[in-house]
Structures are given as C-alpha cells and as structure tokens.
Tab-separated table of C-alpha atoms in Angstrom:
chain	number	residue	atom	x	y	z
A	18	MET	CA	-6.012	8.941	-23.058
A	19	SER	CA	-7.914	8.602	-19.745
A	20	LYS	CA	-7.324	10.707	-16.913
A	21	ALA	CA	-4.488	10.382	-14.583
A	22	LYS	CA	-5.099	7.626	-11.990
A	23	LEU	CA	-4.079	6.833	-8.326
A	24	ILE	CA	-3.217	3.225	-8.098
A	25	VAL	CA	-1.966	1.778	-5.265
A	26	PHE	CA	-0.108	-1.369	-4.321
A	27	GLU	CA	-0.721	-3.391	-1.183
A	28	GLY	CA	0.260	-6.813	0.034
A	29	ILE	CA	2.094	-8.566	2.945
A	30	ASP	CA	5.788	-8.103	3.317
A	31	GLY	CA	7.738	-9.872	0.939
A	32	CYS	CA	4.769	-10.332	-1.716
A	33	GLY	CA	7.106	-8.045	-4.572
A	34	LYS	CA	5.574	-4.733	-4.546
A	35	SER	CA	8.699	-2.719	-5.163
A	36	THR	CA	9.639	-4.914	-8.187
A	37	GLN	CA	6.017	-4.743	-9.757
A	38	ILE	CA	5.592	-0.837	-9.138
A	39	ALA	CA	8.802	-0.510	-11.186
A	40	ARG	CA	7.184	-2.939	-13.731
A	41	LEU	CA	4.058	-1.165	-14.122
A	42	ALA	CA	5.378	2.146	-14.249
A	43	GLU	CA	7.523	1.260	-17.282
A	44	SER	CA	4.682	-0.259	-18.846
A	45	LEU	CA	2.640	2.875	-18.631
A	46	ALA	CA	5.248	5.090	-19.692
A	47	ALA	CA	5.649	3.158	-22.732
A	48	MET	CA	1.946	3.862	-23.424
A	49	GLY	CA	2.616	7.550	-23.579
A	50	ARG	CA	1.571	8.184	-19.860
A	51	SER	CA	3.409	10.237	-17.547
A	52	VAL	CA	4.186	8.234	-14.123
A	53	ARG	CA	5.499	9.153	-10.992
A	54	VAL	CA	5.840	6.460	-7.768
A	55	SER	CA	5.771	7.026	-4.226
A	56	THR	CA	5.618	5.340	-0.926
A	57	GLU	CA	4.435	5.194	2.943
A	58	PRO	CA	5.797	5.885	4.715
A	59	THR	CA	6.644	9.136	3.067
A	60	GLU	CA	9.887	11.356	3.319
A	61	THR	CA	8.609	13.719	5.476
A	62	ALA	CA	9.189	14.085	9.669
A	63	THR	CA	5.912	11.798	9.751
A	64	GLY	CA	7.621	9.164	7.736
A	65	LYS	CA	10.704	9.276	9.546
A	66	MET	CA	9.048	8.589	12.817
A	67	LEU	CA	7.229	5.727	11.153
A	68	ARG	CA	10.207	4.222	9.707
A	69	GLU	CA	12.147	4.252	13.122
A	70	ALA	CA	9.235	2.618	14.620
A	71	LEU	CA	8.774	0.024	12.272
A	72	SER	CA	12.857	-0.992	12.446
A	73	GLY	CA	12.367	-1.480	16.083
A	74	LYS	CA	14.384	1.480	16.896
A	75	VAL	CA	11.859	3.730	18.603
A	76	LYS	CA	8.734	1.704	20.483
A	77	ARG	CA	5.120	2.903	19.529
A	78	THR	CA	1.761	1.370	20.328
A	79	PRO	CA	-0.648	0.101	17.723
A	80	CYS	CA	-2.920	3.388	18.257
A	81	GLU	CA	0.198	5.779	17.860
A	82	MET	CA	1.371	3.874	15.025
A	83	ALA	CA	-1.992	4.217	13.247
A	84	ALA	CA	-2.299	7.906	13.833
A	85	LEU	CA	0.763	8.524	12.696
A	86	PHE	CA	0.331	6.656	9.242
A	87	THR	CA	-2.883	8.795	9.137
A	88	LEU	CA	-0.937	11.873	9.535
A	89	ASP	CA	1.668	10.619	7.109
A	90	ARG	CA	-1.174	9.877	4.601
A	91	ILE	CA	-2.793	13.255	4.636
A	92	VAL	CA	0.732	14.814	3.933
A	93	HIS	CA	1.210	12.269	1.281
A	94	ASN	CA	-2.227	13.676	-0.340
A	95	LYS	CA	-1.685	17.296	0.083
A	96	CYS	CA	1.729	18.467	0.097
A	97	SER	CA	3.216	20.322	-2.819
A	98	ASP	CA	4.709	17.359	-4.713
A	99	GLY	CA	1.961	14.995	-3.404
A	100	ILE	CA	-1.111	12.870	-4.628
A	101	GLU	CA	-3.337	15.587	-5.435
A	102	LYS	CA	-1.187	18.168	-7.216
A	103	THR	CA	0.385	14.971	-9.433
A	104	LEU	CA	-3.134	13.899	-10.578
A	105	GLU	CA	-4.144	17.616	-11.329
A	106	ASN	CA	-1.051	17.825	-13.449
A	107	GLY	CA	-1.915	14.868	-15.469
A	108	THR	CA	0.539	12.576	-14.167
A	109	ASP	CA	-0.666	8.730	-12.656
A	110	MET	CA	0.561	8.248	-9.092
A	111	LEU	CA	1.607	4.925	-8.316
A	112	SER	CA	1.903	4.420	-4.204
A	113	ASP	CA	3.650	1.631	-2.553
A	114	ARG	CA	0.788	1.077	0.524
A	115	TYR	CA	-2.006	3.266	1.312
A	116	TYR	CA	-4.771	3.195	3.783
A	117	TYR	CA	-5.400	-0.459	3.373
A	118	SER	CA	-2.314	-1.054	5.080
A	119	SER	CA	-3.483	0.616	8.173
A	120	LEU	CA	-6.846	-1.150	8.211
A	121	ALA	CA	-4.868	-4.660	7.882
A	122	TYR	CA	-1.902	-4.014	10.220
A	123	GLN	CA	-2.847	-1.426	13.011
A	124	GLY	CA	-6.534	-2.689	12.468
A	125	SER	CA	-5.570	-5.811	13.341
A	126	LEU	CA	-3.743	-4.551	16.559
A	127	CYS	CA	-6.076	-1.980	17.993
A	128	ASP	CA	-9.575	-0.594	17.283
A	129	TYR	CA	-10.381	-1.506	13.664
A	130	ASP	CA	-13.289	0.445	13.392
A	131	TRP	CA	-11.484	3.211	14.799
A	132	VAL	CA	-8.461	2.939	12.218
A	133	ARG	CA	-11.084	2.324	9.375
A	134	ASP	CA	-13.107	5.791	10.389
A	135	MET	CA	-9.996	8.054	10.649
A	136	ASN	CA	-8.893	7.219	6.956
A	137	VAL	CA	-11.789	6.449	5.288
A	138	ASN	CA	-13.760	9.425	6.428
A	139	CYS	CA	-10.932	11.586	6.274
A	140	PRO	CA	-11.740	14.251	3.627
A	141	ASP	CA	-8.057	14.875	3.162
A	142	ILE	CA	-7.409	11.412	1.961
A	143	ARG	CA	-8.324	10.327	-1.744
A	144	ARG	CA	-9.882	7.117	-2.408
A	145	PRO	CA	-7.673	5.305	-5.178
A	146	ASP	CA	-8.868	4.418	-8.507
A	147	LEU	CA	-7.396	1.075	-8.222
A	148	CYS	CA	-5.784	-1.042	-5.242
A	149	ILE	CA	-3.726	-4.039	-6.506
A	150	PHE	CA	-3.042	-6.502	-3.956
A	151	LEU	CA	-0.505	-8.810	-4.548
A	152	ASP	CA	-1.461	-12.216	-2.942
A	153	ILE	CA	1.345	-14.485	-1.859
A	154	PRO	CA	1.502	-17.059	1.010
A	155	PRO	CA	2.895	-15.764	4.190
A	156	LYS	CA	5.786	-18.744	4.237
A	157	GLU	CA	6.697	-17.882	0.563
A	158	ALA	CA	6.700	-13.950	1.685
A	159	LEU	CA	9.244	-14.921	4.314
A	160	GLU	CA	11.375	-17.036	2.016
A	161	ARG	CA	11.736	-13.864	-0.308
A	162	ILE	CA	12.465	-11.558	2.652
A	163	GLY	CA	15.160	-14.043	4.072
A	164	LYS	CA	16.819	-13.798	0.658
A	165	ARG	CA	17.270	-9.946	0.720
A	166	GLY	CA	19.689	-10.337	3.656
A	167	GLU	CA	18.386	-7.273	5.115
A	168	ALA	CA	17.074	-6.830	9.023
A	169	LYS	CA	13.451	-8.068	9.339
A	170	GLU	CA	11.114	-5.375	10.311
A	171	ILE	CA	8.724	-5.954	13.079
A	172	TYR	CA	5.840	-7.346	11.351
A	173	GLU	CA	7.967	-9.651	9.297
A	174	LYS	CA	6.912	-13.147	11.267
A	175	GLU	CA	4.772	-15.940	9.904
A	176	GLU	CA	1.996	-15.796	12.182
A	177	THR	CA	1.797	-12.098	12.024
A	178	LEU	CA	1.935	-12.044	8.295
A	179	THR	CA	-0.907	-14.535	8.372
A	180	LEU	CA	-3.174	-12.482	10.230
A	181	PHE	CA	-2.492	-9.205	8.193
A	182	ARG	CA	-3.628	-11.162	5.002
A	183	ALA	CA	-6.527	-12.369	6.600
A	184	THR	CA	-7.406	-9.014	7.463
A	185	PHE	CA	-6.648	-7.351	3.897
A	186	LEU	CA	-9.272	-9.819	2.346
A	187	ARG	CA	-11.930	-8.896	5.056
A	188	VAL	CA	-11.105	-5.130	4.117
A	189	PHE	CA	-11.559	-5.615	0.661
A	190	GLU	CA	-14.768	-6.934	1.555
A	191	THR	CA	-16.212	-4.066	3.316
A	192	LEU	CA	-14.906	-1.176	1.820
A	193	GLY	CA	-16.468	-0.994	-1.709
A	194	ASP	CA	-13.177	0.276	-3.425
A	195	ARG	CA	-12.073	-1.037	-6.661
A	196	VAL	CA	-9.300	-3.971	-6.075
A	197	ALA	CA	-7.640	-6.415	-8.218
A	198	ILE	CA	-6.488	-9.489	-5.996
A	199	VAL	CA	-3.621	-10.541	-7.914
A	200	ASP	CA	-1.488	-13.903	-7.489
A	201	ALA	CA	1.670	-12.812	-6.792
A	202	SER	CA	3.548	-16.338	-7.205
A	203	GLY	CA	5.599	-17.356	-10.213
A	204	THR	CA	8.195	-15.225	-12.178
A	205	PRO	CA	8.361	-11.343	-12.141
A	206	ASP	CA	7.379	-11.632	-15.607
A	207	ALA	CA	4.215	-13.515	-15.113
A	208	VAL	CA	2.883	-11.239	-12.004
A	209	ALA	CA	3.633	-7.980	-14.129
A	210	ALA	CA	1.478	-9.452	-16.903
A	211	ARG	CA	-1.228	-9.957	-14.691
A	212	VAL	CA	-1.042	-6.409	-12.614
A	213	LEU	CA	-0.854	-4.808	-16.441
A	214	ALA	CA	-4.452	-6.934	-17.241
A	215	ALA	CA	-6.037	-5.274	-14.132
A	216	VAL	CA	-4.699	-1.952	-14.693
A	217	ARG	CA	-5.849	-1.777	-18.243
A	218	GLU	CA	-9.367	-2.387	-17.217
A	219	ILE	CA	-9.348	1.526	-15.651
A	220	LEU	CA	-7.680	2.939	-18.608
A	221	ASP	CA	-10.145	2.183	-21.254
C-alpha cells in the first residue's frame, strides 16, 4: 500500500466539494486505507475569525483575509491533529480547500504575488500530493447554492465566481503542482467515478 497522501479539493462555491470528499473517503476506506477529512477554515480561533468574515458579520480587507487564511493553514498543518501528524500516522488527509483558494480568491482581490509567496514559500505549509479541482459553470454552481436554502456568503455571486474560476485555472498553470481538473456536472455518482479515477493514479 502506498504511503499516506494529502489530497485537497478545490472549486468555486457550489461545485459539490462536500459530497465528493465524503464519496472519496468512503472509497478509500473500502480499499483498506485510513482516511481523515478536514476543512479550511479550521475549527481553531483563526478559523472562527475567517468564518465570521465570510458570513459578512465582520468586515475585513482582502489582505487581512489572505493573511488570516495563511495563518489558519499553518495551524492546519502543524497542530497536534493536523496534516503533518495525520500523514505521519499513515492516514490519508482529504482537505476541503487549501492554498489554491487563497490564490484564486484573495489573489484576485489584492496583490497576487504576495499571496502566492506567503503560501507556496512557507516552510510550514505542505504541498499536496494531488489537488482535485471540481470544475462547474458559475451559473450551475449558483443554482446548486440556491437549492440549499442557506444564506449566501460574500463571494457567492456570478461575476465573482466567474473571476475566481478563471484565476483558479491560471494558478494551476503556474504552480507546477499535480492537479486533476474534474468535470463536476452530472450526477454525484458520475462525478465520484471521475474523482476516484484521478486519485487512483497517485496510489499505484
């Protein structure tokens, strides 16, 4: 069996990350692998600050958001039950969002190079083994968000999601990380099959 992997899921809001992470966790467990799921923002104090800002409850500048996300990501890596310890214990970690989101979201709204350097060059932020990007048209993503019946977050607008999707794709071209761009349209089962096919390539 191959060593534990850090696999991160990215995509614009409404792309189906939560569903597909759960499906992949089930598939990996069925293979006999140990799996944990985490998310950014985390459940730590920095994560709470970020969730308050994302909900619109607290106003923060794009630079403040970028710095807070980076700090939260360091905690995500280094805390006692974080990414590093999980992988050391032989358990795969599936993360709902990672630094690609910072580059696409905050990098679109403030200095991109600063956000990139702060994340990619930080020695306490691990590079993932694979990034799964669930690609979906912004209009379809907003339709899915509307069906949830929940209050929208500050970024959940078509113009904003279109900008972020374009930035995600540019980010992937420049970083050199292993990224699988997966068509997230269609049934959850169809998308899950595409995700699993991409993940199998790093498990062999």
